[in-house]
CSV table of N, CA and C in Angstrom, one decimal:
chain,number,residue,atom,x,y,z
A,23,UNK,N,-43.7,12.9,58.5
A,23,UNK,CA,-44.3,13.7,57.5
A,23,UNK,C,-45.8,13.5,57.6
A,24,UNK,N,-46.4,14.7,57.4
A,24,UNK,CA,-48.0,14.7,57.5
A,24,UNK,C,-48.4,14.1,56.2
A,25,UNK,N,-49.7,13.6,56.4
A,25,UNK,CA,-50.4,12.9,55.3
A,25,UNK,C,-50.6,13.7,54.0
A,26,UNK,N,-50.8,15.0,54.2
A,26,UNK,CA,-51.0,15.9,53.0
A,26,UNK,C,-49.7,16.3,52.4
A,27,UNK,N,-48.6,16.4,53.2
A,27,UNK,CA,-47.3,16.7,52.7
A,27,UNK,C,-46.9,15.4,52.0
A,28,UNK,N,-47.2,14.3,52.5
A,28,UNK,CA,-46.6,13.0,51.8
A,28,UNK,C,-47.5,12.9,50.4
A,29,UNK,N,-48.7,13.2,50.4
A,29,UNK,CA,-49.5,13.1,49.3
A,29,UNK,C,-48.9,14.1,48.1
A,30,UNK,N,-48.5,15.4,48.6
A,30,UNK,CA,-48.0,16.3,47.6
A,30,UNK,C,-46.6,15.9,47.2
A,31,UNK,N,-45.8,15.2,48.0
A,31,UNK,CA,-44.5,14.8,47.7
A,31,UNK,C,-44.7,13.6,46.5
A,32,UNK,N,-45.6,12.7,46.8
A,32,UNK,CA,-45.9,11.6,45.9
A,32,UNK,C,-46.4,12.1,44.6
A,33,UNK,N,-47.4,13.2,44.6
A,33,UNK,CA,-47.9,13.8,43.3
A,33,UNK,C,-46.8,14.4,42.6
A,34,UNK,N,-45.8,15.1,43.2
A,34,UNK,CA,-44.7,15.6,42.5
A,34,UNK,C,-43.6,14.8,42.0
A,35,UNK,N,-43.5,13.6,42.6
A,35,UNK,CA,-42.7,12.6,42.1
A,35,UNK,C,-43.3,11.8,41.0
A,36,UNK,N,-44.6,11.7,40.8
A,36,UNK,CA,-45.3,11.1,39.9
A,36,UNK,C,-45.2,12.0,38.6
A,37,UNK,N,-45.4,13.4,38.8
A,37,UNK,CA,-45.4,14.1,37.7
A,37,UNK,C,-43.9,14.2,37.1
A,38,UNK,N,-42.9,14.2,37.9
A,38,UNK,CA,-41.6,14.1,37.6
A,38,UNK,C,-41.3,12.8,36.6
A,39,UNK,N,-41.7,11.8,37.1
A,39,UNK,CA,-41.6,10.6,36.4
A,39,UNK,C,-42.2,10.5,35.0
A,40,UNK,N,-43.4,11.2,35.1
A,40,UNK,CA,-44.2,11.3,33.8
A,40,UNK,C,-43.4,12.2,32.6
A,41,UNK,N,-42.8,13.3,33.3
A,41,UNK,CA,-42.1,14.2,32.4
A,41,UNK,C,-40.8,13.5,31.9
A,42,UNK,N,-40.2,12.5,32.8
A,42,UNK,CA,-39.0,11.9,32.3
A,42,UNK,C,-39.3,10.3,31.7
A,43,UNK,N,-40.5,10.2,31.2
A,43,UNK,CA,-40.7,9.0,30.4
A,43,UNK,C,-39.7,8.6,29.5
A,44,UNK,N,-39.3,7.3,29.4
A,44,UNK,CA,-38.3,7.1,28.5
A,44,UNK,C,-38.8,7.1,27.0
A,45,UNK,N,-37.6,7.7,26.3
A,45,UNK,CA,-37.9,7.8,24.9
A,45,UNK,C,-37.7,6.6,24.3
A,46,UNK,N,-38.3,6.5,22.9
A,46,UNK,CA,-38.0,5.2,22.2
A,46,UNK,C,-36.5,5.0,21.9
A,47,UNK,N,-36.1,3.9,21.9
A,47,UNK,CA,-34.7,3.5,21.8
A,47,UNK,C,-34.3,3.6,20.4
A,48,UNK,N,-32.9,3.9,20.1
A,48,UNK,CA,-32.4,4.0,18.8
A,48,UNK,C,-31.4,2.8,18.7
A,49,UNK,N,-31.2,2.3,17.5
A,49,UNK,CA,-30.3,1.2,17.5
A,49,UNK,C,-29.2,1.6,16.5
A,50,UNK,N,-28.1,1.0,16.6
A,50,UNK,CA,-26.9,1.0,15.6
A,50,UNK,C,-26.3,-0.2,15.5
A,51,UNK,N,-25.5,-0.4,14.3
A,51,UNK,CA,-25.0,-1.6,14.0
A,51,UNK,C,-23.6,-1.6,14.2
A,52,UNK,N,-23.1,-2.7,14.9
A,52,UNK,CA,-21.6,-2.9,15.3
A,52,UNK,C,-21.1,-4.0,14.3
A,53,UNK,N,-20.1,-3.6,13.5
A,53,UNK,CA,-19.5,-4.6,12.7
A,53,UNK,C,-18.2,-5.1,13.3
A,54,UNK,N,-18.2,-6.4,13.3
A,54,UNK,CA,-17.3,-7.1,14.2
A,54,UNK,C,-16.5,-7.9,13.1
A,55,UNK,N,-15.3,-7.5,13.1
A,55,UNK,CA,-14.3,-8.3,12.0
A,55,UNK,C,-13.2,-8.6,12.6
A,56,UNK,N,-12.3,-9.7,12.2
A,56,UNK,CA,-11.1,-10.2,12.6
A,56,UNK,C,-10.2,-10.6,11.4
A,57,UNK,N,-9.0,-10.4,11.7
A,57,UNK,CA,-7.9,-10.8,10.7
A,57,UNK,C,-6.9,-11.9,11.4
A,58,UNK,N,-6.9,-13.1,11.0
A,58,UNK,CA,-6.1,-14.1,11.6
A,58,UNK,C,-4.8,-14.0,10.8
A,59,UNK,N,-3.6,-13.8,11.5
A,59,UNK,CA,-2.5,-13.6,10.8
A,59,UNK,C,-1.9,-15.0,10.5
A,60,UNK,N,-1.0,-15.2,9.5
A,60,UNK,CA,-0.5,-16.3,9.1
A,60,UNK,C,0.6,-16.7,10.2
A,61,UNK,N,0.8,-18.0,10.3
A,61,UNK,CA,1.8,-18.5,11.3
A,61,UNK,C,3.2,-18.6,10.7
A,62,UNK,N,3.3,-18.0,9.4
A,62,UNK,CA,4.5,-18.1,8.7
A,62,UNK,C,5.2,-16.8,8.7
A,63,UNK,N,6.4,-16.8,8.2
A,63,UNK,CA,7.1,-15.5,8.0
A,63,UNK,C,7.9,-15.6,6.5
A,64,UNK,N,7.8,-14.7,5.7
A,64,UNK,CA,8.5,-14.5,4.5
A,64,UNK,C,9.7,-13.6,4.5
A,65,UNK,N,10.9,-14.0,4.0
A,65,UNK,CA,12.0,-13.1,4.0
A,65,UNK,C,12.6,-13.3,2.4
A,66,UNK,N,13.2,-12.0,2.0
A,66,UNK,CA,13.7,-12.1,0.8
A,66,UNK,C,15.2,-12.9,1.0
A,67,UNK,N,15.7,-13.5,-0.2
A,67,UNK,CA,16.9,-13.9,-0.2
A,67,UNK,C,17.9,-13.1,0.2
A,68,UNK,N,19.0,-13.5,0.9
A,68,UNK,CA,20.0,-12.5,1.4
A,68,UNK,C,20.6,-11.8,0.2
A,69,UNK,N,20.6,-10.5,0.4
A,69,UNK,CA,21.3,-9.5,-0.8
A,69,UNK,C,20.4,-9.3,-1.8
A,70,UNK,N,19.0,-9.5,-1.6
A,70,UNK,CA,18.0,-9.1,-2.9
A,70,UNK,C,18.0,-7.6,-3.0
A,71,UNK,N,18.3,-7.2,-4.3
A,71,UNK,CA,18.1,-6.0,-4.7
A,71,UNK,C,17.6,-6.0,-6.1
A,72,UNK,N,16.3,-5.2,-6.2
A,72,UNK,CA,15.7,-5.2,-7.5
A,72,UNK,C,16.4,-4.1,-8.3
A,73,UNK,N,16.7,-4.3,-9.4
A,73,UNK,CA,17.2,-3.2,-10.2
A,73,UNK,C,16.5,-3.1,-11.5
A,74,UNK,N,16.0,-2.0,-12.0
A,74,UNK,CA,15.1,-1.9,-12.9
A,74,UNK,C,15.5,-0.6,-13.7
A,75,UNK,N,16.3,-0.7,-14.8
A,75,UNK,CA,16.7,0.5,-15.7
A,75,UNK,C,15.6,0.4,-16.8
A,76,UNK,N,14.9,1.5,-16.8
A,76,UNK,CA,13.9,1.7,-17.9
A,76,UNK,C,14.5,2.1,-19.2
A,77,UNK,N,14.0,1.5,-20.2
A,77,UNK,CA,14.5,1.5,-21.6
A,77,UNK,C,13.3,1.3,-22.7
A,78,UNK,N,13.5,2.0,-23.7
A,78,UNK,CA,12.5,1.8,-24.8
A,78,UNK,C,13.4,1.6,-26.1
A,79,UNK,N,14.7,1.6,-26.2
A,79,UNK,CA,15.3,1.3,-27.2
A,79,UNK,C,16.5,0.3,-27.1
A,80,UNK,N,16.5,-0.5,-26.1
A,80,UNK,CA,17.6,-1.6,-25.9
A,80,UNK,C,18.5,-1.0,-24.9
A,81,UNK,N,18.9,0.3,-24.8
A,81,UNK,CA,20.0,0.8,-23.9
A,81,UNK,C,19.5,1.8,-22.9
A,82,UNK,N,18.5,2.6,-23.4
A,82,UNK,CA,18.1,3.7,-22.5
A,82,UNK,C,16.8,4.1,-23.0
A,83,UNK,N,16.4,5.6,-22.6
A,83,UNK,CA,15.1,6.0,-23.2
A,83,UNK,C,15.3,7.1,-24.3
A,84,UNK,N,14.7,6.9,-25.4
A,84,UNK,CA,14.8,7.6,-26.5
A,84,UNK,C,13.5,8.4,-26.7
A,85,UNK,N,13.5,9.7,-26.3
A,85,UNK,CA,12.3,10.5,-26.5
A,85,UNK,C,11.6,10.7,-27.7
A,86,UNK,N,12.4,10.2,-28.7
A,86,UNK,CA,11.7,10.5,-30.1
A,86,UNK,C,10.9,9.3,-30.5
A,87,UNK,N,11.1,8.2,-29.7
A,87,UNK,CA,10.2,6.9,-29.9
A,87,UNK,C,8.9,7.1,-29.4
A,88,UNK,N,7.8,6.5,-29.9
A,88,UNK,CA,6.7,6.6,-29.2
A,88,UNK,C,6.4,5.3,-28.3
A,89,UNK,N,7.2,4.3,-28.2
A,89,UNK,CA,7.0,3.3,-27.3
A,89,UNK,C,7.2,3.6,-25.9
A,90,UNK,N,6.6,2.9,-25.0
A,90,UNK,CA,6.8,3.2,-23.5
A,90,UNK,C,8.2,2.7,-23.2
A,91,UNK,N,8.9,3.1,-22.0
A,91,UNK,CA,10.0,2.6,-21.5
A,91,UNK,C,9.6,1.7,-20.5
A,92,UNK,N,10.2,0.6,-20.4
A,92,UNK,CA,9.9,-0.5,-19.5
A,92,UNK,C,11.1,-1.2,-19.0
A,93,UNK,N,11.0,-1.8,-17.8
A,93,UNK,CA,12.2,-2.5,-17.2
A,93,UNK,C,11.4,-3.5,-16.2
A,94,UNK,N,12.1,-4.6,-16.1
A,94,UNK,CA,11.6,-5.8,-15.4
A,94,UNK,C,12.8,-6.2,-14.4
A,95,UNK,N,12.5,-6.4,-13.1
A,95,UNK,CA,13.4,-6.9,-12.1
A,95,UNK,C,12.8,-8.2,-11.4
A,96,UNK,N,13.6,-9.1,-11.0
A,96,UNK,CA,13.2,-10.2,-10.4
A,96,UNK,C,13.9,-10.5,-9.0
A,97,UNK,N,13.1,-11.0,-8.0
A,97,UNK,CA,13.9,-11.5,-6.9
A,97,UNK,C,13.2,-12.6,-6.3
A,98,UNK,N,13.7,-13.1,-5.1
A,98,UNK,CA,13.0,-14.3,-4.6
A,98,UNK,C,13.0,-14.3,-3.1
A,99,UNK,N,11.9,-14.9,-2.5
A,99,UNK,CA,11.9,-14.9,-1.2
A,99,UNK,C,11.3,-16.3,-0.7
A,100,UNK,N,11.5,-16.7,0.6
A,100,UNK,CA,11.0,-18.0,1.0
A,100,UNK,C,10.1,-17.7,2.2
A,101,UNK,N,9.1,-18.6,2.4
A,101,UNK,CA,8.2,-18.3,3.4
A,101,UNK,C,8.5,-19.6,4.4
A,102,UNK,N,8.4,-19.5,5.8
A,102,UNK,CA,8.7,-20.5,6.8
A,102,UNK,C,7.6,-20.4,7.6
A,103,UNK,N,7.1,-21.6,8.3
A,103,UNK,CA,6.3,-21.4,9.5
A,103,UNK,C,6.0,-22.6,10.1
A,104,UNK,N,5.1,-22.7,11.0
A,104,UNK,CA,4.9,-23.8,11.8
A,104,UNK,C,3.7,-24.7,11.2
A,105,UNK,N,3.7,-25.9,11.5
A,105,UNK,CA,2.5,-26.7,11.1
A,105,UNK,C,2.6,-27.1,9.7
A,106,UNK,N,1.5,-27.6,9.1
A,106,UNK,CA,1.4,-27.9,7.6
A,106,UNK,C,0.7,-26.9,6.8
A,107,UNK,N,0.4,-25.8,7.4
A,107,UNK,CA,-0.5,-24.9,6.7
A,107,UNK,C,0.3,-24.1,5.8
A,108,UNK,N,-0.3,-23.8,4.5
A,108,UNK,CA,0.5,-23.1,3.5
A,108,UNK,C,0.6,-21.5,4.1
A,109,UNK,N,1.4,-20.8,3.7
A,109,UNK,CA,1.7,-19.5,4.0
A,109,UNK,C,1.2,-18.5,3.0
A,110,UNK,N,0.2,-17.5,3.4
A,110,UNK,CA,-0.2,-16.6,2.6
A,110,UNK,C,0.5,-15.2,2.6
A,111,UNK,N,1.1,-14.9,1.6
A,111,UNK,CA,1.9,-13.6,1.5
A,111,UNK,C,1.4,-12.6,0.6
A,112,UNK,N,1.8,-11.3,0.8
A,112,UNK,CA,1.6,-10.2,0.1
A,112,UNK,C,2.9,-9.4,-0.1
A,113,UNK,N,3.1,-9.1,-1.4
A,113,UNK,CA,4.1,-8.2,-1.7
A,113,UNK,C,3.7,-6.9,-2.0
A,114,UNK,N,4.3,-5.9,-1.6
A,114,UNK,CA,4.0,-4.5,-1.8
A,114,UNK,C,5.2,-3.5,-1.9
A,115,UNK,N,4.9,-2.4,-2.6
A,115,UNK,CA,5.9,-1.4,-2.8
A,115,UNK,C,5.4,0.0,-2.3
A,116,UNK,N,6.3,0.6,-1.6
A,116,UNK,CA,5.9,1.9,-1.2
A,116,UNK,C,5.9,2.9,-2.3
A,117,UNK,N,5.6,4.2,-2.0
A,117,UNK,CA,5.5,5.1,-2.9
A,117,UNK,C,6.7,5.7,-3.6
A,118,UNK,N,7.8,5.3,-3.0
A,118,UNK,CA,9.0,5.8,-3.6
A,118,UNK,C,9.4,7.1,-3.1
A,119,UNK,N,10.7,7.6,-3.4
A,119,UNK,CA,11.0,8.8,-2.8
A,119,UNK,C,10.5,10.1,-3.3
A,120,UNK,N,9.9,10.1,-4.5
A,120,UNK,CA,9.5,11.4,-5.0
A,120,UNK,C,8.1,11.5,-5.5
A,121,UNK,N,7.2,10.6,-4.9
A,121,UNK,CA,5.9,10.8,-5.4
A,121,UNK,C,5.2,11.8,-4.5
A,122,UNK,N,4.2,12.4,-5.2
A,122,UNK,CA,3.3,13.4,-4.5
A,122,UNK,C,2.3,12.7,-3.8
A,123,UNK,N,1.5,13.3,-3.0
A,123,UNK,CA,0.5,12.7,-2.2
A,123,UNK,C,-0.5,11.9,-3.1
A,124,UNK,N,-1.0,12.5,-4.1
A,124,UNK,CA,-2.0,11.9,-4.8
A,124,UNK,C,-1.7,11.8,-6.3
A,125,UNK,N,-0.5,11.6,-6.5
A,125,UNK,CA,0.1,11.1,-8.1
A,125,UNK,C,0.8,9.9,-8.2
A,126,UNK,N,1.2,9.7,-9.3
A,126,UNK,CA,2.1,8.5,-9.7
A,126,UNK,C,3.4,8.5,-8.9
A,127,UNK,N,4.1,7.4,-8.8
A,127,UNK,CA,5.4,7.4,-8.5
A,127,UNK,C,6.4,8.1,-9.5
A,128,UNK,N,7.4,8.8,-9.1
A,128,UNK,CA,8.2,9.6,-10.1
A,128,UNK,C,9.6,9.5,-9.9
A,129,UNK,N,10.4,9.3,-10.9
A,129,UNK,CA,11.8,9.4,-11.0
A,129,UNK,C,12.2,10.9,-11.0
A,130,UNK,N,13.2,11.2,-10.2
A,130,UNK,CA,13.8,12.6,-10.3
A,130,UNK,C,15.0,12.7,-10.9
A,131,UNK,N,15.2,13.7,-11.8
A,131,UNK,CA,16.4,14.1,-12.5
A,131,UNK,C,17.5,14.2,-11.5
A,132,UNK,N,18.8,13.7,-11.7
A,132,UNK,CA,19.9,13.7,-10.8
A,132,UNK,C,20.4,15.1,-10.4
A,133,UNK,N,20.4,16.1,-11.3
A,133,UNK,CA,20.8,17.4,-11.0
A,133,UNK,C,19.8,18.5,-11.2
A,134,UNK,N,18.8,18.3,-12.0
A,134,UNK,CA,17.7,19.3,-12.0
A,134,UNK,C,16.6,18.8,-11.3
A,135,UNK,N,16.6,19.1,-10.0
A,135,UNK,CA,15.5,18.4,-9.1
A,135,UNK,C,14.1,18.9,-9.2
A,136,UNK,N,13.9,19.6,-10.3
A,136,UNK,CA,12.5,20.0,-10.5
A,136,UNK,C,11.9,19.2,-11.6
A,137,UNK,N,12.8,18.3,-12.3
A,137,UNK,CA,12.3,17.6,-13.5
A,137,UNK,C,12.0,16.0,-13.0
A,138,UNK,N,11.0,15.5,-13.5
A,138,UNK,CA,10.5,14.2,-13.1
A,138,UNK,C,10.0,13.5,-14.2
A,139,UNK,N,10.1,12.2,-14.2
A,139,UNK,CA,9.4,11.2,-15.1
A,139,UNK,C,8.4,10.4,-14.4
A,140,UNK,N,7.1,10.5,-14.4
A,140,UNK,CA,6.2,9.6,-13.7
A,140,UNK,C,6.2,8.2,-14.3
A,141,UNK,N,5.9,7.1,-13.5
A,141,UNK,CA,6.1,5.7,-13.9
A,141,UNK,C,5.1,5.0,-13.1
A,142,UNK,N,4.7,3.7,-13.4
A,142,UNK,CA,3.9,2.8,-12.7
A,142,UNK,C,4.8,1.5,-12.4
A,143,UNK,N,4.3,0.8,-11.4
A,143,UNK,CA,4.8,-0.6,-11.1
A,143,UNK,C,3.7,-1.6,-11.1
A,144,UNK,N,4.1,-2.9,-11.6
A,144,UNK,CA,3.3,-3.9,-11.4
A,144,UNK,C,4.1,-5.0,-10.7
A,145,UNK,N,3.4,-5.7,-9.8
A,145,UNK,CA,4.1,-6.8,-9.1
A,145,UNK,C,3.3,-8.3,-9.3
A,146,UNK,N,4.2,-9.2,-9.6
A,146,UNK,CA,3.6,-10.5,-10.0
A,146,UNK,C,4.4,-11.6,-9.4
A,147,UNK,N,4.0,-12.5,-8.5
A,147,UNK,CA,2.5,-12.3,-8.0
A,147,UNK,C,2.7,-11.3,-6.8
A,148,UNK,N,1.4,-10.8,-6.5
A,148,UNK,CA,1.5,-9.8,-5.5
A,148,UNK,C,1.0,-10.4,-4.2
A,149,UNK,N,0.2,-11.6,-4.2
A,149,UNK,CA,-0.3,-12.3,-3.3
A,149,UNK,C,-0.6,-13.7,-3.7
A,150,UNK,N,-0.4,-14.7,-2.7
A,150,UNK,CA,-0.6,-16.0,-3.0
A,150,UNK,C,-0.4,-16.9,-1.7
A,151,UNK,N,-0.9,-18.1,-1.8
A,151,UNK,CA,-0.7,-19.1,-0.7
A,151,UNK,C,0.4,-20.1,-1.1
A,152,UNK,N,1.4,-20.3,-0.5
A,152,UNK,CA,2.4,-21.2,-0.9
A,152,UNK,C,2.9,-22.2,0.1
A,153,UNK,N,3.2,-23.5,-0.2
A,153,UNK,CA,3.7,-24.3,0.9
A,153,UNK,C,4.8,-23.8,1.6
A,154,UNK,N,5.1,-24.0,2.8
A,154,UNK,CA,6.2,-23.7,3.5
A,154,UNK,C,7.4,-24.0,2.9
A,155,UNK,N,8.5,-23.4,3.1
A,155,UNK,CA,9.8,-23.5,2.6
A,155,UNK,C,10.0,-23.8,1.1
A,156,UNK,N,9.0,-23.0,0.3
A,156,UNK,CA,9.0,-23.1,-1.2
A,156,UNK,C,9.5,-21.7,-1.6
A,157,UNK,N,10.5,-21.5,-2.5
A,157,UNK,CA,11.0,-20.3,-3.0
A,157,UNK,C,10.1,-19.9,-3.9
A,158,UNK,N,9.8,-18.4,-3.7
A,158,UNK,CA,8.9,-17.7,-4.7
A,158,UNK,C,9.6,-16.6,-5.4
A,159,UNK,N,9.5,-16.6,-6.8
A,159,UNK,CA,10.1,-15.4,-7.5
A,159,UNK,C,9.0,-14.4,-7.9
A,160,UNK,N,9.4,-13.2,-7.6
A,160,UNK,CA,8.5,-12.2,-7.7
A,160,UNK,C,9.0,-11.3,-8.9
A,161,UNK,N,8.2,-11.0,-9.9
A,161,UNK,CA,8.7,-10.0,-11.0
A,161,UNK,C,7.9,-8.7,-10.8
A,162,UNK,N,8.9,-7.6,-10.8
A,162,UNK,CA,8.4,-6.1,-10.8
A,162,UNK,C,8.6,-5.5,-12.1
A,163,UNK,N,7.6,-5.0,-12.6
A,163,UNK,CA,7.7,-4.3,-14.1
A,163,UNK,C,7.4,-2.9,-13.8
A,164,UNK,N,8.4,-2.1,-14.2
A,164,UNK,CA,8.2,-0.5,-14.3
A,164,UNK,C,8.0,0.0,-15.7
A,165,UNK,N,7.1,0.9,-15.7
A,165,UNK,CA,6.7,1.2,-17.1
A,165,UNK,C,6.5,3.0,-16.9
A,166,UNK,N,7.1,3.7,-17.9
A,166,UNK,CA,6.9,5.0,-18.0
A,166,UNK,C,6.3,5.3,-19.4
A,167,UNK,N,5.3,6.0,-19.6
A,167,UNK,CA,4.7,6.2,-20.9
A,167,UNK,C,5.4,7.0,-21.6
A,168,UNK,N,5.5,6.9,-23.0
A,168,UNK,CA,6.3,8.0,-24.0
A,168,UNK,C,5.9,9.4,-23.7
A,169,UNK,N,4.6,9.6,-23.4
A,169,UNK,CA,4.2,11.0,-23.4
A,169,UNK,C,4.7,11.7,-22.1
A,170,UNK,N,5.1,10.9,-21.0
A,170,UNK,CA,5.7,11.3,-19.9
A,170,UNK,C,7.2,11.6,-19.9
A,171,UNK,N,7.9,11.3,-21.1
A,171,UNK,CA,9.3,11.5,-21.0
A,171,UNK,C,9.7,12.2,-22.4
A,172,UNK,N,8.8,12.4,-23.3
A,172,UNK,CA,9.1,13.1,-24.5
A,172,UNK,C,9.7,14.5,-24.5
A,173,UNK,N,9.4,15.2,-23.5
A,173,UNK,CA,9.6,16.6,-23.3
A,173,UNK,C,10.5,16.9,-22.0
A,174,UNK,N,11.1,15.7,-21.5
A,174,UNK,CA,12.1,16.2,-20.3
A,174,UNK,C,13.4,16.4,-20.5
A,175,UNK,N,14.1,17.0,-19.6
A,175,UNK,CA,15.5,17.2,-19.9
A,175,UNK,C,16.3,15.9,-19.8
A,176,UNK,N,17.3,15.8,-20.7
A,176,UNK,CA,18.2,14.8,-21.0
A,176,UNK,C,18.9,14.4,-19.7
A,177,UNK,N,19.1,13.3,-19.3
A,177,UNK,CA,19.9,13.0,-18.0
A,177,UNK,C,19.5,11.8,-17.3
A,178,UNK,N,20.1,11.6,-16.2
A,178,UNK,CA,19.9,10.4,-15.6
A,178,UNK,C,18.7,10.7,-14.4
A,179,UNK,N,17.7,9.8,-14.4
A,179,UNK,CA,16.6,10.1,-13.4
A,179,UNK,C,16.5,8.7,-12.6
A,180,UNK,N,15.9,8.8,-11.3
A,180,UNK,CA,16.1,7.7,-10.6
A,180,UNK,C,14.9,7.8,-9.4
A,181,UNK,N,14.7,6.9,-8.7
A,181,UNK,CA,13.8,6.8,-7.6
A,181,UNK,C,14.2,5.6,-6.8
A,182,UNK,N,13.8,5.7,-5.5
A,182,UNK,CA,14.1,4.3,-4.8
A,182,UNK,C,12.8,4.0,-4.0
A,183,UNK,N,12.4,2.7,-4.3
A,183,UNK,CA,11.2,2.3,-3.8
A,183,UNK,C,11.5,1.0,-2.9
A,184,UNK,N,10.8,0.9,-1.8
A,184,UNK,CA,11.0,-0.3,-0.8
A,184,UNK,C,9.9,-1.2,-1.1
A,185,UNK,N,10.5,-2.5,-1.4
A,185,UNK,CA,9.6,-3.6,-1.7
A,185,UNK,C,9.5,-4.5,-0.3
A,186,UNK,N,8.3,-4.7,0.1
A,186,UNK,CA,8.2,-5.6,1.4
A,186,UNK,C,7.4,-6.9,0.9
A,187,UNK,N,7.7,-8.0,1.7
A,187,UNK,CA,6.8,-9.1,1.8
A,187,UNK,C,6.4,-9.4,3.1
A,188,UNK,N,5.1,-9.8,3.4
A,188,UNK,CA,4.7,-10.2,4.5
A,188,UNK,C,3.7,-11.5,4.5
A,189,UNK,N,3.5,-12.1,5.5
A,189,UNK,CA,4.0,-12.0,6.8
A,189,UNK,C,5.5,-12.0,6.9
């Protein structure tokens, strides 16, 4: 390559490098998290079924009363594991069979499938750490407000909710 051509090539490369000067760097934050699972496993006692029949008058729901209808169900589970560490559990309930995407759980009338009674659930304890091999009793309370059943069609309403314990 001739000296003049080499000089032109170097000048072109220099101006290209100047045009491609590095921009200032931008930064982002990376959040690093981890969850360590328990070495244990919790299981409900064989045959555990939670039954909760809502009542506000002792036997069923009387829509003329202003009291909410409530029901309490209990069940037990045991957590086992390796080592001496306690087992941390979580008890949860799914949305049930008739809940809408953004509303409360609902019981549906057995024959008029457009009739519902909304209700709420509370679970106690919903989470805790317990020694291995210790039985835990869980209490689930269902509540329907009087305003939610005062104008419904008479009849039987029901829902099915799956209760889980983990790990």
